[in-house]
Amino acid sequence: MRGMLSPSLMCADVLNLQSEIEALDNLGVDYIHLDFMDGKFVPNITLDASLIRAVKSVLKNMKRDIHIMAYEPQQYFDRMDIGEGDIVAVHLEACENVRGVLSIIRKRGANPFLAISPDTKAKVLNDYLDDIDGVLVMTVYPGFAGQPIVEGSFDKITEVRQIIDNSGKDIILEVDGHVSWDLCHKMRECGADLFVAGSSSVYSKGMKIDEAVNKMMELIK
Ligand code: DX5
Ligand code: ZN
């Protein structure tokens, strides 16, 4: 599977979101990464559910890659208009019944991804391989952009890759957090398929968006 790019909208110019989205859409980017936080599962609030819903109406090519860092995420699905083509990543650590939440996502025609924080062991995935279309491996602690990568992230990506390959299932491995110019190629070598690009790459200062996207696509292909 070729490497795919999902720029993180919370790292874009928040005063010009529509033009930021349209610029990416015109560059053939695969996904737009939309972080939702409840201020409880993580001590931060970013894009709200109505904005995440509104993004759907301006997309021509990209699909939504929605990362919900909130307890009981299913309560937000209607407000976000979750449906066909959406990736929806929910945190194992934030759901009472994560299998039930994953099946709601699937019933809505979207793609359920299981997000695991740095302190959650990769082997937990073995219980959910039939319920997911992807795994979102957090390589920083969820909640904030601009953090350094967590120690051991490359081993984690490699371990998740092995679990997926041993399962023989078509499961996408997404990485999120400090996906930087100098580390993204190594993440690719460890087995990542989908790259959330934020402040340490596509939205790093001083680069035009088209140059940054083309550079990233080259590094992760
Ligand atoms: C953090 C979010 C990430 C974040 C990535 O909780 O899930 O998507 O925006 O930002 P960088 O690339 O700066 O780590
Ligand atoms: Zn994210």
XYZ file of N, CA and C and ligand atoms in Angstrom:
678
model
N 0.857 -1.194 0.000
C 0.000 0.000 0.000
C 0.894 1.245 0.000
N 0.595 2.204 -0.858
C 1.422 3.396 -0.929
C 1.201 4.254 0.322
N 2.181 5.056 0.680
C 2.044 5.937 1.847
C 0.992 6.999 1.570
N 0.167 7.289 2.562
C -0.890 8.292 2.407
C -0.701 9.402 3.430
N -1.161 10.604 3.037
C -0.928 11.791 3.862
C -2.239 12.329 4.428
N -2.191 12.731 5.704
C -3.365 13.290 6.377
C -2.929 14.505 7.192
N -2.841 15.684 6.577
C -2.418 16.876 7.311
C -3.393 17.205 8.443
N -2.828 17.653 9.575
C -3.625 17.891 10.784
C -4.132 19.328 10.817
N -5.439 19.492 10.640
C -6.028 20.831 10.500
C -5.801 21.700 11.732
N -5.660 21.068 12.907
C -5.468 21.896 14.117
C -4.116 22.613 14.086
N -3.228 22.167 13.170
C -1.902 22.818 13.050
C -1.882 23.870 11.942
N -2.997 23.997 11.220
C -3.052 24.969 10.106
C -3.345 26.362 10.661
N -3.468 27.314 9.739
C -3.793 28.696 10.140
C -5.277 28.742 10.505
N -5.559 28.741 11.807
C -6.951 28.581 12.247
C -7.830 29.780 11.894
N -7.191 30.870 11.434
C -7.998 32.026 11.015
C -8.367 31.933 9.536
N -7.851 30.915 8.853
C -8.150 30.749 7.412
C -8.380 29.278 7.058
N -9.244 28.636 7.818
C -9.364 27.182 7.656
C -9.891 26.774 6.286
N -10.884 27.467 5.767
C -11.448 27.022 4.487
C -10.402 27.095 3.380
N -9.622 28.156 3.334
C -8.609 28.225 2.260
C -7.504 27.200 2.492
N -7.222 26.900 3.754
C -6.211 25.844 4.040
C -6.715 24.497 3.524
N -7.987 24.216 3.771
C -8.560 22.929 3.337
C -8.577 22.847 1.812
N -9.009 23.945 1.177
C -9.109 23.932 -0.293
C -7.740 23.767 -0.947
N -6.730 24.377 -0.326
C -5.355 24.239 -0.874
C -4.930 22.773 -0.849
N -5.202 22.098 0.254
C -4.833 20.674 0.354
C -5.642 19.834 -0.636
N -6.919 20.162 -0.722
C -7.822 19.394 -1.588
C -7.348 19.441 -3.042
N -6.835 20.619 -3.422
C -6.372 20.797 -4.818
C -5.014 20.151 -5.083
N -4.344 19.715 -3.993
C -3.007 19.113 -4.166
C -3.086 17.581 -4.206
N -4.297 17.041 -4.168
C -4.466 15.581 -4.246
C -4.117 14.865 -2.959
N -4.202 15.586 -1.839
C -3.929 14.959 -0.530
C -5.050 13.968 -0.208
N -4.702 12.846 0.435
C -5.684 11.764 0.644
C -6.726 12.108 1.708
N -6.268 12.551 2.861
C -7.163 12.786 4.005
C -6.851 14.128 4.648
N -7.855 14.642 5.387
C -7.637 15.797 6.274
C -7.874 15.279 7.694
N -6.867 15.488 8.559
C -6.937 14.961 9.926
C -7.622 15.979 10.820
N -8.733 15.570 11.433
C -9.562 16.476 12.230
C -9.574 15.989 13.671
N -8.873 16.720 14.536
C -8.762 16.337 15.952
C -9.905 16.929 16.754
N -10.593 16.076 17.486
C -11.653 16.525 18.389
C -11.259 16.140 19.817
N -11.337 17.103 20.740
C -10.947 16.841 22.128
C -12.046 17.345 23.058
N -12.291 16.605 24.151
C -13.407 16.978 25.054
C -12.933 17.746 26.290
N -11.616 17.941 26.432
C -11.107 18.645 27.615
C -11.093 17.772 28.862
N -11.561 16.513 28.712
C -11.553 15.594 29.881
C -10.628 14.403 29.620
N -10.856 13.710 28.487
C -9.923 12.608 28.165
C -8.523 13.191 27.943
N -8.472 14.353 27.317
C -7.210 15.119 27.196
C -7.499 16.542 27.680
N -6.501 17.184 28.315
C -6.738 18.522 28.893
C -6.660 19.629 27.848
N -7.415 19.490 26.760
C -7.378 20.499 25.702
C -8.672 20.401 24.910
N -9.007 21.506 24.239
C -10.170 21.541 23.347
C -9.653 22.096 22.014
N -10.009 21.477 20.889
C -9.523 22.045 19.609
C -10.704 22.258 18.670
N -10.755 21.512 17.562
C -11.821 21.713 16.576
C -13.141 21.217 17.172
N -14.227 21.960 16.967
C -15.478 21.452 17.572
C -16.289 20.635 16.564
N -17.288 19.935 17.060
C -18.026 18.961 16.238
C -18.724 19.639 15.061
N -19.199 20.852 15.247
C -19.918 21.504 14.130
C -18.940 21.902 13.026
N -17.709 22.238 13.409
C -16.697 22.536 12.384
C -16.355 21.263 11.618
N -16.186 20.168 12.366
C -15.858 18.880 11.727
C -16.975 18.476 10.761
N -18.199 18.770 11.139
C -19.334 18.512 10.222
C -19.236 19.419 8.990
N -18.951 20.696 9.209
C -18.924 21.684 8.111
C -17.824 21.358 7.087
N -16.725 20.786 7.567
C -15.620 20.433 6.651
C -16.138 19.531 5.526
N -17.080 18.657 5.870
C -17.579 17.686 4.883
C -18.109 18.416 3.641
N -18.725 19.561 3.843
C -19.400 20.252 2.726
C -18.421 20.925 1.774
N -17.158 21.119 2.204
C -16.210 21.814 1.298
C -15.232 20.834 0.630
N -15.257 19.563 1.026
C -14.287 18.602 0.459
C -14.710 18.152 -0.933
N -13.744 18.202 -1.881
C -14.048 17.688 -3.227
C -13.352 16.344 -3.441
N -12.122 16.229 -2.953
C -11.333 15.000 -3.178
C -10.955 14.300 -1.868
N -10.503 15.072 -0.895
C -10.024 14.478 0.363
C -11.175 13.834 1.132
N -10.796 12.886 1.985
C -11.774 12.313 2.915
C -11.426 12.786 4.332
N -12.415 12.703 5.226
C -12.174 13.123 6.605
C -11.503 11.987 7.387
N -10.511 12.342 8.146
C -9.800 11.414 9.043
C -10.019 11.992 10.435
N -11.081 11.534 11.113
C -11.524 12.161 12.366
C -10.948 11.409 13.561
N -10.208 12.132 14.388
C -9.534 11.538 15.549
C -10.216 12.090 16.797
N -10.974 11.236 17.493
C -11.783 11.708 18.612
C -11.101 11.358 19.938
N -10.559 12.389 20.594
C -9.921 12.210 21.888
C -10.931 12.645 22.955
N -11.922 11.785 23.167
C -13.043 12.125 24.070
C -13.626 10.843 24.644
N -14.140 10.975 25.881
C -14.844 9.827 26.466
C -16.150 9.604 25.706
N -16.515 8.325 25.557
C -17.778 7.923 24.907
C -18.019 8.707 23.622
N -17.134 8.571 22.643
C -17.144 9.374 21.399
C -18.431 9.252 20.587
N -19.179 8.158 20.747
C -20.401 7.962 19.959
C -21.410 9.071 20.169
N -21.277 9.802 21.300
C -22.243 10.883 21.556
C -22.089 12.043 20.568
N -20.943 12.085 19.848
C -20.680 13.197 18.927
C -20.922 12.830 17.460
N -21.232 11.567 17.178
C -21.264 11.115 15.782
C -22.332 11.848 14.948
N -23.494 12.078 15.518
C -24.540 12.794 14.750
C -24.104 14.224 14.461
N -23.571 14.877 15.484
C -23.148 16.282 15.314
C -22.069 16.404 14.244
N -21.252 15.354 14.112
C -20.171 15.376 13.111
C -20.636 14.847 11.754
N -21.879 14.329 11.721
C -22.422 13.736 10.485
C -21.496 12.645 9.953
N -21.141 11.724 10.835
C -20.254 10.600 10.476
C -20.962 9.728 9.444
N -20.236 9.420 8.362
C -20.862 8.577 7.331
C -19.835 7.996 6.380
N -20.337 7.569 5.240
C -19.553 6.895 4.194
C -18.218 7.615 3.934
N -17.121 6.828 3.938
C -15.835 7.400 3.538
C -15.026 7.995 4.668
N -15.675 8.283 5.805
C -14.931 8.857 6.930
C -14.078 7.798 7.624
N -12.863 8.140 7.988
C -12.132 7.373 9.002
C -12.556 7.974 10.333
N -12.895 7.134 11.300
C -13.193 7.614 12.656
C -12.340 6.808 13.638
N -11.373 7.506 14.252
C -10.471 6.842 15.206
C -10.916 7.189 16.617
N -11.219 6.140 17.394
C -11.646 6.339 18.787
C -10.630 5.658 19.697
N -10.467 6.238 20.891
C -9.436 5.732 21.805
C -9.952 4.554 22.643
N -9.183 3.473 22.616
C -9.496 2.306 23.452
C -9.651 2.755 24.905
N -8.790 3.711 25.308
C -8.750 4.130 26.715
C -9.937 5.013 27.103
N -10.759 5.393 26.102
C -11.821 6.373 26.395
C -13.223 5.789 26.275
N -13.312 4.491 25.973
C -14.639 3.879 25.722
C -14.922 2.772 26.735
N -16.128 2.814 27.280
C -16.592 1.739 28.167
C -16.670 0.428 27.385
N -17.260 0.523 26.179
C -17.453 -0.666 25.338
C -16.950 -0.333 23.931
N -15.641 -0.402 23.749
C -15.056 0.076 22.482
C -15.539 -0.761 21.301
N -15.791 -2.047 21.520
C -16.282 -2.882 20.396
C -17.652 -2.378 19.924
N -18.462 -1.967 20.852
C -19.783 -1.422 20.496
C -19.642 -0.123 19.719
N -18.697 0.715 20.130
C -18.486 2.010 19.431
C -17.978 1.767 18.018
N -17.027 0.830 17.880
C -16.483 0.497 16.556
C -17.595 -0.017 15.631
N -18.527 -0.780 16.184
C -19.584 -1.322 15.316
C -20.577 -0.232 14.932
N -20.787 0.764 15.788
C -21.650 1.903 15.404
C -21.032 2.645 14.220
N -19.704 2.823 14.270
C -18.998 3.520 13.179
C -19.205 2.763 11.864
N -19.058 1.443 11.947
C -19.202 0.606 10.748
C -20.652 0.669 10.227
N -21.605 0.634 11.134
C -23.028 0.665 10.731
C -23.362 1.990 10.046
N -22.598 3.044 10.366
C -22.840 4.350 9.720
C -22.133 4.454 8.382
N -21.478 3.353 7.975
C -20.816 3.329 6.661
C -19.421 3.908 6.680
N -18.904 4.213 7.893
C -17.552 4.798 8.011
C -16.552 3.697 8.365
N -15.266 4.081 8.422
C -14.194 3.116 8.693
C -13.716 3.239 10.134
N -13.959 2.229 10.953
C -13.533 2.303 12.359
C -12.039 2.073 12.531
N -11.378 2.992 13.193
C -9.957 2.864 13.550
C -9.862 2.867 15.064
N -8.960 2.034 15.597
C -8.735 2.020 17.032
C -7.459 2.817 17.328
N -7.613 3.876 18.122
C -6.452 4.703 18.497
C -5.885 4.199 19.820
N -4.545 4.056 19.863
C -3.919 3.625 21.121
C -2.866 4.654 21.530
N -2.956 5.055 22.796
C -2.006 6.033 23.330
C -0.659 5.367 23.588
N 0.395 6.169 23.793
C 1.734 5.593 23.957
C 1.848 4.549 25.066
N 1.091 4.696 26.147
C 1.230 3.740 27.269
C 0.390 2.477 27.089
N -0.378 2.391 26.010
C -1.200 1.193 25.760
C -0.397 0.205 24.911
N -0.332 -1.023 25.380
C 0.490 -2.040 24.700
C -0.127 -2.438 23.342
N 0.735 -2.658 22.364
C 0.265 -3.031 21.013
C -0.559 -4.318 21.035
N -0.225 -5.226 21.937
C -0.873 -6.554 21.885
C -2.389 -6.497 22.140
N -2.868 -5.361 22.723
C -4.334 -5.274 22.933
C -5.091 -5.349 21.607
N -4.401 -4.993 20.519
C -5.064 -4.985 19.197
C -5.581 -6.361 18.798
N -4.928 -7.397 19.337
C -5.314 -8.765 18.938
C -6.790 -9.055 19.202
N -7.368 -8.334 20.164
C -8.788 -8.586 20.494
C -9.752 -7.869 19.550
N -9.231 -6.972 18.683
C -10.138 -6.118 17.893
C -9.913 -6.223 16.385
N -9.132 -7.187 15.961
C -8.739 -7.236 14.546
C -9.934 -7.417 13.605
N -10.998 -8.003 14.090
C -12.188 -8.180 13.233
C -13.088 -6.941 13.245
N -12.783 -6.012 14.172
C -13.709 -4.883 14.350
C -13.202 -3.590 13.713
N -11.971 -3.639 13.168
C -11.349 -2.363 12.727
C -10.885 -2.416 11.271
N -10.790 -1.211 10.686
C -10.181 -1.064 9.357
C -8.802 -0.422 9.481
N -8.479 0.039 10.713
C -7.178 0.670 10.899
C -6.843 0.846 12.375
N -5.539 1.118 12.595
C -5.041 1.401 13.943
C -4.378 2.771 13.885
N -4.698 3.625 14.850
C -4.006 4.918 14.935
C -3.017 4.831 16.091
N -1.738 4.739 15.763
C -0.685 4.641 16.780
C -0.253 6.054 17.143
N -0.545 6.464 18.384
C -0.129 7.796 18.858
C 1.354 7.745 19.208
N 2.136 8.597 18.521
C 3.571 8.640 18.810
C 3.927 9.854 19.675
N 2.877 10.541 20.133
C 3.002 11.543 21.219
C 1.814 11.281 22.144
N 1.849 11.911 23.346
C 0.677 11.777 24.214
C -0.437 12.651 23.635
N -1.648 12.109 23.513
C -2.706 12.863 22.840
C -3.046 14.171 23.560
N -3.407 15.180 22.755
C -3.900 16.426 23.355
C -3.270 17.683 22.804
N -2.011 17.602 22.373
C -1.349 18.837 21.930
C -0.450 18.586 20.722
N -0.392 19.577 19.857
C 0.563 19.517 18.740
C 1.924 19.992 19.252
N 2.969 19.772 18.451
C 4.282 20.328 18.776
C 5.068 19.594 19.842
N 4.647 18.375 20.177
C 5.374 17.609 21.211
C 6.475 16.757 20.587
N 7.502 16.393 21.358
C 8.533 15.472 20.834
C 7.977 14.048 20.760
N 8.584 13.222 19.909
C 8.124 11.830 19.785
C 8.409 11.083 21.091
N 7.519 10.151 21.412
C 7.676 9.374 22.660
C 8.699 8.254 22.422
N 9.573 8.078 23.366
C 10.585 7.008 23.347
C 9.906 5.663 23.052
N 10.478 4.881 22.133
C 9.921 3.545 21.889
C 8.871 3.506 20.786
N 8.601 4.663 20.180
C 7.534 4.706 19.153
C 7.852 3.856 17.935
N 9.112 3.808 17.539
C 9.444 3.017 16.340
C 9.237 1.518 16.602
N 9.610 1.070 17.798
C 9.368 -0.342 18.144
C 7.875 -0.622 18.165
N 7.107 0.348 18.638
C 5.639 0.183 18.726
C 5.052 0.029 17.320
N 5.496 0.908 16.409
C 4.993 0.838 15.025
C 5.338 -0.521 14.419
N 6.581 -0.962 14.644
C 7.031 -2.259 14.108
C 6.183 -3.403 14.670
N 5.886 -3.329 15.963
C 5.094 -4.393 16.609
C 3.654 -4.415 16.065
N 3.090 -3.240 15.892
C 1.721 -3.171 15.345
C 1.710 -3.701 13.912
N 2.746 -3.373 13.147
C 2.854 -3.876 11.770
C 2.862 -5.406 11.751
N 3.603 -5.983 12.697
C 3.681 -7.457 12.750
C 2.320 -8.053 13.099
N 1.619 -7.431 14.025
C 0.288 -7.932 14.420
C -0.653 -7.892 13.211
N -0.591 -6.767 12.481
C -1.468 -6.633 11.298
C -1.086 -7.670 10.240
N 0.202 -7.768 9.944
C 0.647 -8.716 8.896
C 0.299 -10.165 9.283
N 0.492 -10.518 10.551
C 0.158 -11.894 10.994
C -1.345 -12.173 10.887
N -2.147 -11.085 10.975
C -3.606 -11.296 10.920
C -4.078 -11.565 9.488
N -3.260 -11.150 8.504
C -3.661 -11.317 7.096
C -4.808 -10.399 6.701
N -5.124 -9.459 7.595
C -6.257 -8.563 7.294
C -5.755 -7.247 6.706
N -6.697 -6.594 5.951
C -6.384 -5.319 5.305
C -6.602 -4.184 6.301
N -5.660 -3.994 7.209
C -5.809 -2.975 8.255
C -4.737 -1.902 8.056
N -5.169 -0.654 8.036
C -4.256 0.469 7.800
C -3.555 0.855 9.107
N -2.239 1.130 9.023
C -1.484 1.577 10.201
C -1.241 3.089 10.064
N -1.927 3.859 10.914
C -1.805 5.320 10.897
C -0.916 5.773 12.041
N -0.056 6.743 11.802
C 0.803 7.296 12.868
C 0.467 8.770 13.049
N 0.463 9.194 14.336
C 0.005 10.543 14.652
C 0.830 11.113 15.797
N 1.583 12.195 15.478
C 2.356 12.843 16.539
C 3.824 12.950 16.168
N 4.287 14.177 16.011
C 5.682 14.438 15.633
C 6.112 13.653 14.404
N 5.246 13.598 13.414
C 5.611 12.972 12.129
C 6.433 14.017 11.378
N 7.729 14.013 11.674
C 8.579 15.137 11.246
C 9.318 14.799 9.950
N 9.921 15.879 9.377
C 10.684 15.654 8.132
C 11.714 14.548 8.333
N 12.409 14.564 9.459
C 13.530 13.617 9.593
C 13.101 12.255 10.124
N 11.870 12.131 10.655
C 11.482 10.819 11.211
C 10.463 10.053 10.358
N 9.786 10.752 9.446
C 8.651 10.088 8.750
C 9.110 8.917 7.892
N 10.328 9.032 7.304
C 10.782 7.924 6.457
C 11.036 6.674 7.304
N 11.586 6.884 8.513
C 11.840 5.742 9.406
C 10.503 5.118 9.862
N 9.501 5.971 10.077
C 8.159 5.456 10.430
C 7.628 4.598 9.282
N 7.880 5.050 8.062
C 7.442 4.285 6.892
C 8.148 2.939 6.853
N 9.465 2.970 7.129
C 10.248 1.709 7.117
C 9.757 0.748 8.194
N 9.255 1.294 9.302
C 8.742 0.442 10.394
C 7.363 -0.113 10.079
N 6.705 0.441 9.019
C 5.442 -0.152 8.603
C 4.229 0.757 8.602
N 4.420 2.061 8.764
C 3.266 2.976 8.744
C 2.744 3.154 7.319
N 1.403 3.311 7.209
C 0.768 3.528 5.893
C 0.235 4.949 5.742
N -0.322 5.478 6.850
C -1.029 6.763 6.810
C -0.389 7.692 7.833
N -0.010 8.902 7.363
C 0.827 9.799 8.167
C 0.079 11.089 8.501
N -0.097 11.344 9.787
C -0.700 12.607 10.215
C 0.413 13.644 10.283
N 0.347 14.630 9.397
C 1.433 15.609 9.295
C 0.985 16.915 9.959
N 1.746 17.329 10.985
C 1.355 18.546 11.717
C 2.484 19.562 11.751
N 2.740 20.064 12.966
C 3.657 21.207 13.109
C 5.106 20.844 12.811
N 5.443 19.551 12.834
C 6.868 19.206 12.617
C 7.129 18.808 11.167
N 6.140 18.998 10.296
C 6.407 18.725 8.867
C 5.563 19.676 8.012
N 4.444 19.208 7.531
C 3.677 19.999 6.545
C 3.375 21.411 7.044
N 3.138 21.545 8.369
C 2.837 22.892 8.908
C 4.027 23.491 9.650
N 5.228 23.009 9.297
C 6.404 23.655 9.918
C 6.575 25.027 9.255
N 7.123 25.954 10.035
C 7.187 27.352 9.583
C 8.024 27.502 8.297
N 7.601 28.479 7.495
C 8.479 28.915 6.407
C 8.398 28.087 5.143
N 7.420 27.142 5.065
C 7.325 26.363 3.811
C 5.964 26.599 3.173
N 5.958 26.766 1.840
C 4.673 26.880 1.130
C 4.006 25.509 1.160
N 2.685 25.493 1.253
C 1.957 24.234 1.476
C 2.198 23.249 0.335
N 2.276 23.734 -0.891
C 2.447 22.777 -2.013
C 3.834 22.145 -1.964
N 4.839 22.946 -1.596
C 6.198 22.377 -1.473
C 6.234 21.342 -0.351
N 5.610 21.709 0.774
C 5.623 20.820 1.958
C 4.909 19.502 1.660
N 3.758 19.597 0.992
C 3.001 18.366 0.661
C 3.800 17.494 -0.300
N 4.372 18.110 -1.329
C 5.145 17.314 -2.311
C 6.356 16.662 -1.650
N 7.010 17.408 -0.746
C 8.188 16.853 -0.048
C 7.756 15.647 0.803
N 6.640 15.812 1.498
C 6.159 14.738 2.394
C 5.751 13.508 1.582
N 5.060 13.739 0.469
C 4.609 12.597 -0.349
C 5.805 11.800 -0.854
N 6.869 12.513 -1.148
C 8.111 11.870 -1.627
C 8.720 11.014 -0.512
N 8.713 11.542 0.707
C 9.356 10.858 1.836
C 8.586 9.609 2.288
N 7.264 9.615 2.054
C 6.463 8.502 2.601
C 5.992 7.524 1.513
N 6.410 7.766 0.254
C 5.779 6.954 -0.808
C 6.057 5.456 -0.679
C -2.365 15.517 19.008
C -3.099 15.285 17.700
C -2.194 15.330 16.512
C -1.419 16.623 16.389
C -0.148 16.355 15.630
O -3.147 15.021 20.055
O -3.725 14.027 17.688
O -2.959 15.106 15.325
O -2.131 17.594 15.708
O 0.640 17.486 15.720
P 2.254 17.365 15.598
O 2.511 16.823 14.226
O 2.718 18.767 15.799
O 2.676 16.417 16.668
Zn -4.704 13.421 15.850
